Amino acid sequence: MIHGIQSQGVGASLKHYAANNQETDRLRVSADDDERTLREIYLAGFERAVTQARPWTVMCAYNKVNGTYASQNARLLTTILRDEWGFDGLVVSDWGAVHDRAVSGAGR
């Protein structure tokens, strides 16, 4: 789908990164997962889409991942997404997903 959209000169946005698996209380819930669960279940699809289809943007989730909001999670947004997977596009937030602009903007 990403390839198809972007073949028309329109940027695709991959969302909601990451561990966004519930709607109830999604603005405050923390998806607390060990490394293996996070990598094999929650991040595997994102990794494939980012490394193979190269979306123009990735939208962070509302929720926390292991106690840190996705929009402020340097490990998810910088270490994994950018450093490991080579994402060089734009990371955007969903409406109201940013809780601390200074912390959220501290990444690259």
mmCIF file of N, CA and C in Angstrom:
data_model
loop_
_atom_site.group_PDB
_atom_site.id
_atom_site.type_symbol
_atom_site.label_atom_id
_atom_site.label_comp_id
_atom_site.label_asym_id
_atom_site.label_seq_id
_atom_site.Cartn_x
_atom_site.Cartn_y
_atom_site.Cartn_z
ATOM 1 N N MET A 1 0.816 -1.180 0.000
ATOM 2 C CA MET A 1 0.000 0.000 0.000
ATOM 3 C C MET A 1 0.876 1.267 0.000
ATOM 4 N N ILE A 2 1.932 1.250 0.800
ATOM 5 C CA ILE A 2 2.833 2.405 0.850
ATOM 6 C C ILE A 2 3.465 2.653 -0.516
ATOM 7 N N HIS A 3 3.941 1.586 -1.159
ATOM 8 C CA HIS A 3 4.533 1.735 -2.494
ATOM 9 C C HIS A 3 3.513 2.320 -3.470
ATOM 10 N N GLY A 4 2.294 1.818 -3.426
ATOM 11 C CA GLY A 4 1.258 2.292 -4.339
ATOM 12 C C GLY A 4 0.930 3.760 -4.140
ATOM 13 N N ILE A 5 0.749 4.160 -2.904
ATOM 14 C CA ILE A 5 0.448 5.564 -2.601
ATOM 15 C C ILE A 5 1.585 6.458 -3.056
ATOM 16 N N GLN A 6 2.799 6.090 -2.674
ATOM 17 C CA GLN A 6 3.938 6.944 -2.962
ATOM 18 C C GLN A 6 4.325 6.941 -4.435
ATOM 19 N N SER A 7 3.907 5.933 -5.191
ATOM 20 C CA SER A 7 4.183 5.913 -6.626
ATOM 21 C C SER A 7 3.424 7.021 -7.357
ATOM 22 N N GLN A 8 2.426 7.591 -6.686
ATOM 23 C CA GLN A 8 1.641 8.671 -7.264
ATOM 24 C C GLN A 8 2.125 10.044 -6.785
ATOM 25 N N GLY A 9 3.281 10.064 -6.094
ATOM 26 C CA GLY A 9 3.833 11.322 -5.622
ATOM 27 C C GLY A 9 3.199 11.829 -4.335
ATOM 28 N N VAL A 10 2.514 10.946 -3.647
ATOM 29 C CA VAL A 10 1.861 11.295 -2.385
ATOM 30 C C VAL A 10 2.562 10.528 -1.269
ATOM 31 N N GLY A 11 2.892 11.214 -0.196
ATOM 32 C CA GLY A 11 3.573 10.569 0.922
ATOM 33 C C GLY A 11 2.612 9.784 1.789
ATOM 34 N N ALA A 12 3.023 8.597 2.170
ATOM 35 C CA ALA A 12 2.231 7.764 3.078
ATOM 36 C C ALA A 12 2.722 7.971 4.502
ATOM 37 N N SER A 13 1.795 7.854 5.449
ATOM 38 C CA SER A 13 2.143 7.971 6.858
ATOM 39 C C SER A 13 1.818 6.659 7.559
ATOM 40 N N LEU A 14 2.829 6.039 8.091
ATOM 41 C CA LEU A 14 2.688 4.781 8.813
ATOM 42 C C LEU A 14 2.327 5.110 10.256
ATOM 43 N N LYS A 15 1.219 4.554 10.741
ATOM 44 C CA LYS A 15 0.807 4.868 12.105
ATOM 45 C C LYS A 15 0.196 3.662 12.797
ATOM 46 N N HIS A 16 0.058 3.674 14.004
ATOM 47 C CA HIS A 16 0.515 4.477 15.116
ATOM 48 C C HIS A 16 1.653 3.739 15.790
ATOM 49 N N TYR A 17 2.830 4.284 15.719
ATOM 50 C CA TYR A 17 4.076 3.688 16.181
ATOM 51 C C TYR A 17 4.278 4.029 17.650
ATOM 52 N N ALA A 18 4.206 3.138 18.554
ATOM 53 C CA ALA A 18 4.180 1.691 18.503
ATOM 54 C C ALA A 18 3.383 1.156 19.691
ATOM 55 N N ALA A 19 3.050 -0.110 19.632
ATOM 56 C CA ALA A 19 2.312 -0.824 20.677
ATOM 57 C C ALA A 19 0.967 -0.174 20.962
ATOM 58 N N ASN A 20 0.343 0.347 19.936
ATOM 59 C CA ASN A 20 -0.964 0.991 20.048
ATOM 60 C C ASN A 20 -2.043 -0.052 19.781
ATOM 61 N N ASN A 21 -2.382 -0.817 20.795
ATOM 62 C CA ASN A 21 -3.302 -1.930 20.570
ATOM 63 C C ASN A 21 -4.608 -1.823 21.334
ATOM 64 N N GLN A 22 -4.952 -0.635 21.815
ATOM 65 C CA GLN A 22 -6.248 -0.460 22.470
ATOM 66 C C GLN A 22 -6.705 0.978 22.337
ATOM 67 N N GLU A 23 -8.004 1.168 22.335
ATOM 68 C CA GLU A 23 -8.579 2.504 22.267
ATOM 69 C C GLU A 23 -8.945 3.018 23.654
ATOM 70 N N THR A 24 -9.364 2.141 24.543
ATOM 71 C CA THR A 24 -9.761 2.549 25.878
ATOM 72 C C THR A 24 -8.566 3.119 26.634
ATOM 73 N N ASP A 25 -8.694 4.359 27.066
ATOM 74 C CA ASP A 25 -7.667 5.032 27.870
ATOM 75 C C ASP A 25 -6.329 5.146 27.142
ATOM 76 N N ARG A 26 -6.366 5.206 25.817
ATOM 77 C CA ARG A 26 -5.119 5.205 25.040
ATOM 78 C C ARG A 26 -4.249 6.432 25.266
ATOM 79 N N LEU A 27 -4.814 7.489 25.830
ATOM 80 C CA LEU A 27 -4.027 8.688 26.097
ATOM 81 C C LEU A 27 -3.161 8.560 27.347
ATOM 82 N N ARG A 28 -3.445 7.547 28.169
ATOM 83 C CA ARG A 28 -2.692 7.398 29.417
ATOM 84 C C ARG A 28 -2.085 6.018 29.627
ATOM 85 N N VAL A 29 -2.560 5.019 28.915
ATOM 86 C CA VAL A 29 -2.116 3.643 29.146
ATOM 87 C C VAL A 29 -0.643 3.454 28.758
ATOM 88 N N SER A 30 0.007 2.546 29.447
ATOM 89 C CA SER A 30 1.378 2.180 29.098
ATOM 90 C C SER A 30 1.393 0.719 28.669
ATOM 91 N N ALA A 31 1.854 0.467 27.452
ATOM 92 C CA ALA A 31 2.031 -0.901 26.970
ATOM 93 C C ALA A 31 3.396 -1.360 27.477
ATOM 94 N N ASP A 32 3.380 -2.155 28.522
ATOM 95 C CA ASP A 32 4.624 -2.598 29.155
ATOM 96 C C ASP A 32 4.992 -3.983 28.640
ATOM 97 N N ASP A 33 6.032 -4.016 27.830
ATOM 98 C CA ASP A 33 6.422 -5.244 27.152
ATOM 99 C C ASP A 33 7.917 -5.479 27.283
ATOM 100 N N ASP A 34 8.284 -6.760 27.384
ATOM 101 C CA ASP A 34 9.707 -7.076 27.384
ATOM 102 C C ASP A 34 10.247 -6.928 25.963
ATOM 103 N N GLU A 35 11.548 -6.962 25.831
ATOM 104 C CA GLU A 35 12.204 -6.721 24.545
ATOM 105 C C GLU A 35 11.743 -7.694 23.457
ATOM 106 N N ARG A 36 11.671 -8.971 23.780
ATOM 107 C CA ARG A 36 11.285 -9.962 22.772
ATOM 108 C C ARG A 36 9.862 -9.723 22.275
ATOM 109 N N THR A 37 8.933 -9.485 23.197
ATOM 110 C CA THR A 37 7.544 -9.224 22.808
ATOM 111 C C THR A 37 7.461 -7.969 21.964
ATOM 112 N N LEU A 38 8.134 -6.922 22.382
ATOM 113 C CA LEU A 38 8.122 -5.674 21.631
ATOM 114 C C LEU A 38 8.650 -5.891 20.216
ATOM 115 N N ARG A 39 9.774 -6.544 20.080
ATOM 116 C CA ARG A 39 10.398 -6.756 18.762
ATOM 117 C C ARG A 39 9.596 -7.704 17.874
ATOM 118 N N GLU A 40 9.148 -8.837 18.439
ATOM 119 C CA GLU A 40 8.505 -9.860 17.615
ATOM 120 C C GLU A 40 7.038 -9.587 17.306
ATOM 121 N N ILE A 41 6.351 -8.883 18.184
ATOM 122 C CA ILE A 41 4.924 -8.652 17.975
ATOM 123 C C ILE A 41 4.630 -7.217 17.553
ATOM 124 N N TYR A 42 5.079 -6.248 18.326
ATOM 125 C CA TYR A 42 4.687 -4.860 18.090
ATOM 126 C C TYR A 42 5.538 -4.115 17.077
ATOM 127 N N LEU A 43 6.803 -4.437 16.958
ATOM 128 C CA LEU A 43 7.668 -3.682 16.055
ATOM 129 C C LEU A 43 7.919 -4.362 14.714
ATOM 130 N N ALA A 44 7.674 -5.640 14.607
ATOM 131 C CA ALA A 44 8.015 -6.378 13.384
ATOM 132 C C ALA A 44 7.349 -5.802 12.135
ATOM 133 N N GLY A 45 6.080 -5.502 12.197
ATOM 134 C CA GLY A 45 5.374 -4.944 11.045
ATOM 135 C C GLY A 45 5.872 -3.559 10.673
ATOM 136 N N PHE A 46 6.154 -2.751 11.684
ATOM 137 C CA PHE A 46 6.701 -1.417 11.434
ATOM 138 C C PHE A 46 8.085 -1.509 10.802
ATOM 139 N N GLU A 47 8.897 -2.419 11.307
ATOM 140 C CA GLU A 47 10.243 -2.575 10.746
ATOM 141 C C GLU A 47 10.172 -2.941 9.269
ATOM 142 N N ARG A 48 9.317 -3.874 8.946
ATOM 143 C CA ARG A 48 9.199 -4.296 7.547
ATOM 144 C C ARG A 48 8.721 -3.141 6.660
ATOM 145 N N ALA A 49 7.718 -2.424 7.127
ATOM 146 C CA ALA A 49 7.196 -1.307 6.333
ATOM 147 C C ALA A 49 8.242 -0.207 6.161
ATOM 148 N N VAL A 50 8.963 0.113 7.234
ATOM 149 C CA VAL A 50 9.962 1.181 7.168
ATOM 150 C C VAL A 50 11.138 0.791 6.286
ATOM 151 N N THR A 51 11.656 -0.405 6.464
ATOM 152 C CA THR A 51 12.860 -0.786 5.730
ATOM 153 C C THR A 51 12.588 -1.186 4.287
ATOM 154 N N GLN A 52 11.398 -1.709 4.001
ATOM 155 C CA GLN A 52 11.113 -2.153 2.637
ATOM 156 C C GLN A 52 10.318 -1.150 1.811
ATOM 157 N N ALA A 53 9.361 -0.467 2.436
ATOM 158 C CA ALA A 53 8.505 0.443 1.670
ATOM 159 C C ALA A 53 8.902 1.909 1.799
ATOM 160 N N ARG A 54 9.673 2.255 2.829
ATOM 161 C CA ARG A 54 10.195 3.610 3.023
ATOM 162 C C ARG A 54 9.098 4.690 3.026
ATOM 163 N N PRO A 55 8.170 4.657 3.971
ATOM 164 C CA PRO A 55 7.142 5.701 4.017
ATOM 165 C C PRO A 55 7.776 7.070 4.253
ATOM 166 N N TRP A 56 7.097 8.107 3.812
ATOM 167 C CA TRP A 56 7.617 9.455 3.994
ATOM 168 C C TRP A 56 7.520 9.908 5.443
ATOM 169 N N THR A 57 6.465 9.441 6.132
ATOM 170 C CA THR A 57 6.292 9.844 7.526
ATOM 171 C C THR A 57 5.904 8.641 8.383
ATOM 172 N N VAL A 58 6.188 8.767 9.667
ATOM 173 C CA VAL A 58 5.741 7.805 10.673
ATOM 174 C C VAL A 58 5.037 8.613 11.757
ATOM 175 N N MET A 59 3.847 8.190 12.130
ATOM 176 C CA MET A 59 3.092 8.873 13.170
ATOM 177 C C MET A 59 3.213 8.094 14.472
ATOM 178 N N CYS A 60 3.657 8.795 15.513
ATOM 179 C CA CYS A 60 3.781 8.127 16.814
ATOM 180 C C CYS A 60 2.408 7.925 17.444
ATOM 181 N N ALA A 61 2.349 6.975 18.340
ATOM 182 C CA ALA A 61 1.103 6.631 19.025
ATOM 183 C C ALA A 61 0.839 7.570 20.195
ATOM 184 N N TYR A 62 -0.388 7.511 20.693
ATOM 185 C CA TYR A 62 -0.773 8.264 21.887
ATOM 186 C C TYR A 62 -0.198 7.645 23.159
ATOM 187 N N ASN A 63 -0.190 6.348 23.210
ATOM 188 C CA ASN A 63 0.132 5.616 24.434
ATOM 189 C C ASN A 63 1.584 5.723 24.856
ATOM 190 N N LYS A 64 1.829 5.263 26.066
ATOM 191 C CA LYS A 64 3.189 5.107 26.563
ATOM 192 C C LYS A 64 3.664 3.711 26.190
ATOM 193 N N VAL A 65 4.947 3.556 26.040
ATOM 194 C CA VAL A 65 5.563 2.251 25.851
ATOM 195 C C VAL A 65 6.592 2.111 26.965
ATOM 196 N N ASN A 66 6.356 1.139 27.811
ATOM 197 C CA ASN A 66 7.213 0.931 28.989
ATOM 198 C C ASN A 66 7.410 2.215 29.794
ATOM 199 N N GLY A 67 6.291 2.931 29.996
ATOM 200 C CA GLY A 67 6.277 4.092 30.873
ATOM 201 C C GLY A 67 6.617 5.428 30.248
ATOM 202 N N THR A 68 7.008 5.458 28.970
ATOM 203 C CA THR A 68 7.369 6.708 28.299
ATOM 204 C C THR A 68 6.444 6.907 27.108
ATOM 205 N N TYR A 69 5.842 8.102 27.002
ATOM 206 C CA TYR A 69 4.964 8.366 25.867
ATOM 207 C C TYR A 69 5.705 8.110 24.557
ATOM 208 N N ALA A 70 5.016 7.526 23.593
ATOM 209 C CA ALA A 70 5.628 7.217 22.296
ATOM 210 C C ALA A 70 6.209 8.468 21.648
ATOM 211 N N SER A 71 5.562 9.603 21.833
ATOM 212 C CA SER A 71 6.043 10.858 21.239
ATOM 213 C C SER A 71 7.319 11.377 21.890
ATOM 214 N N GLN A 72 7.685 10.823 23.047
ATOM 215 C CA GLN A 72 8.870 11.253 23.782
ATOM 216 C C GLN A 72 9.883 10.133 23.944
ATOM 217 N N ASN A 73 9.639 9.024 23.277
ATOM 218 C CA ASN A 73 10.432 7.826 23.502
ATOM 219 C C ASN A 73 11.655 7.796 22.570
ATOM 220 N N ALA A 74 12.768 8.285 23.076
ATOM 221 C CA ALA A 74 13.993 8.366 22.266
ATOM 222 C C ALA A 74 14.434 6.994 21.768
ATOM 223 N N ARG A 75 14.231 5.978 22.564
ATOM 224 C CA ARG A 75 14.624 4.626 22.134
ATOM 225 C C ARG A 75 13.833 4.197 20.904
ATOM 226 N N LEU A 76 12.515 4.410 20.922
ATOM 227 C CA LEU A 76 11.686 4.043 19.775
ATOM 228 C C LEU A 76 11.942 4.952 18.573
ATOM 229 N N LEU A 77 11.966 6.251 18.811
ATOM 230 C CA LEU A 77 12.025 7.205 17.708
ATOM 231 C C LEU A 77 13.415 7.418 17.128
ATOM 232 N N THR A 78 14.427 7.300 17.959
ATOM 233 C CA THR A 78 15.784 7.539 17.463
ATOM 234 C C THR A 78 16.581 6.239 17.347
ATOM 235 N N THR A 79 16.742 5.536 18.451
ATOM 236 C CA THR A 79 17.590 4.343 18.433
ATOM 237 C C THR A 79 17.064 3.282 17.468
ATOM 238 N N ILE A 80 15.793 2.959 17.564
ATOM 239 C CA ILE A 80 15.242 1.894 16.712
ATOM 240 C C ILE A 80 14.860 2.424 15.338
ATOM 241 N N LEU A 81 13.957 3.396 15.285
ATOM 242 C CA LEU A 81 13.421 3.878 14.010
ATOM 243 C C LEU A 81 14.504 4.478 13.105
ATOM 244 N N ARG A 82 15.282 5.365 13.630
ATOM 245 C CA ARG A 82 16.268 6.057 12.784
ATOM 246 C C ARG A 82 17.599 5.320 12.688
ATOM 247 N N ASP A 83 18.182 4.963 13.835
ATOM 248 C CA ASP A 83 19.516 4.358 13.823
ATOM 249 C C ASP A 83 19.502 2.927 13.308
ATOM 250 N N GLU A 84 18.599 2.087 13.828
ATOM 251 C CA GLU A 84 18.582 0.679 13.408
ATOM 252 C C GLU A 84 17.931 0.480 12.042
ATOM 253 N N TRP A 85 16.795 1.134 11.802
ATOM 254 C CA TRP A 85 16.040 0.891 10.578
ATOM 255 C C TRP A 85 16.353 1.885 9.465
ATOM 256 N N GLY A 86 17.088 2.927 9.764
ATOM 257 C CA GLY A 86 17.491 3.882 8.736
ATOM 258 C C GLY A 86 16.412 4.845 8.278
ATOM 259 N N PHE A 87 15.377 5.050 9.080
ATOM 260 C CA PHE A 87 14.305 5.970 8.685
ATOM 261 C C PHE A 87 14.830 7.389 8.658
ATOM 262 N N ASP A 88 14.633 8.079 7.530
ATOM 263 C CA ASP A 88 15.102 9.454 7.420
ATOM 264 C C ASP A 88 13.974 10.420 7.086
ATOM 265 N N GLY A 89 12.759 9.965 7.264
ATOM 266 C CA GLY A 89 11.594 10.805 6.987
ATOM 267 C C GLY A 89 11.167 11.616 8.194
ATOM 268 N N LEU A 90 9.957 12.102 8.140
ATOM 269 C CA LEU A 90 9.387 12.954 9.163
ATOM 270 C C LEU A 90 8.602 12.122 10.174
ATOM 271 N N VAL A 91 8.838 12.368 11.453
ATOM 272 C CA VAL A 91 8.032 11.759 12.511
ATOM 273 C C VAL A 91 7.012 12.799 12.939
ATOM 274 N N VAL A 92 5.752 12.432 12.900
ATOM 275 C CA VAL A 92 4.674 13.346 13.281
ATOM 276 C C VAL A 92 3.909 12.765 14.460
ATOM 277 N N SER A 93 3.198 13.640 15.148
ATOM 278 C CA SER A 93 2.355 13.163 16.241
ATOM 279 C C SER A 93 0.904 13.184 15.813
ATOM 280 N N ASP A 94 0.116 12.390 16.477
ATOM 281 C CA ASP A 94 -1.327 12.440 16.288
ATOM 282 C C ASP A 94 -1.859 13.593 17.133
ATOM 283 N N TRP A 95 -3.098 13.971 16.925
ATOM 284 C CA TRP A 95 -3.710 15.048 17.694
ATOM 285 C C TRP A 95 -3.571 14.776 19.190
ATOM 286 N N GLY A 96 -2.968 15.678 19.895
ATOM 287 C CA GLY A 96 -2.880 15.560 21.341
ATOM 288 C C GLY A 96 -1.915 14.519 21.861
ATOM 289 N N ALA A 97 -1.083 13.945 21.010
ATOM 290 C CA ALA A 97 -0.176 12.882 21.447
ATOM 291 C C ALA A 97 1.092 13.412 22.105
ATOM 292 N N VAL A 98 1.403 14.668 21.909
ATOM 293 C CA VAL A 98 2.601 15.244 22.500
ATOM 294 C C VAL A 98 2.259 15.804 23.876
ATOM 295 N N HIS A 99 2.998 15.346 24.864
ATOM 296 C CA HIS A 99 2.747 15.773 26.244
ATOM 297 C C HIS A 99 3.803 16.760 26.732
ATOM 298 N N ASP A 100 4.962 16.765 26.117
ATOM 299 C CA ASP A 100 6.037 17.680 26.492
ATOM 300 C C ASP A 100 6.800 18.005 25.212
ATOM 301 N N ARG A 101 6.560 19.188 24.667
ATOM 302 C CA ARG A 101 7.161 19.556 23.373
ATOM 303 C C ARG A 101 8.677 19.582 23.421
ATOM 304 N N ALA A 102 9.241 20.032 24.512
ATOM 305 C CA ALA A 102 10.699 20.090 24.616
ATOM 306 C C ALA A 102 11.317 18.696 24.560
ATOM 307 N N VAL A 103 10.737 17.756 25.286
ATOM 308 C CA VAL A 103 11.251 16.384 25.290
ATOM 309 C C VAL A 103 11.002 15.719 23.939
ATOM 310 N N SER A 104 9.826 15.946 23.367
ATOM 311 C CA SER A 104 9.487 15.326 22.080
ATOM 312 C C SER A 104 10.382 15.830 20.962
ATOM 313 N N GLY A 105 10.788 17.074 21.024
ATOM 314 C CA GLY A 105 11.626 17.643 19.974
ATOM 315 C C GLY A 105 13.112 17.460 20.174
ATOM 316 N N ALA A 106 13.474 16.744 21.228
ATOM 317 C CA ALA A 106 14.898 16.579 21.537
ATOM 318 C C ALA A 106 15.603 15.585 20.627
ATOM 319 N N GLY A 107 14.838 14.724 19.946
ATOM 320 C CA GLY A 107 15.446 13.750 19.034
ATOM 321 C C GLY A 107 15.917 14.415 17.760
ATOM 322 N N ARG A 108 16.393 13.605 16.825
ATOM 323 C CA ARG A 108 16.866 14.161 15.560
ATOM 324 C C ARG A 108 15.727 14.405 14.617
#
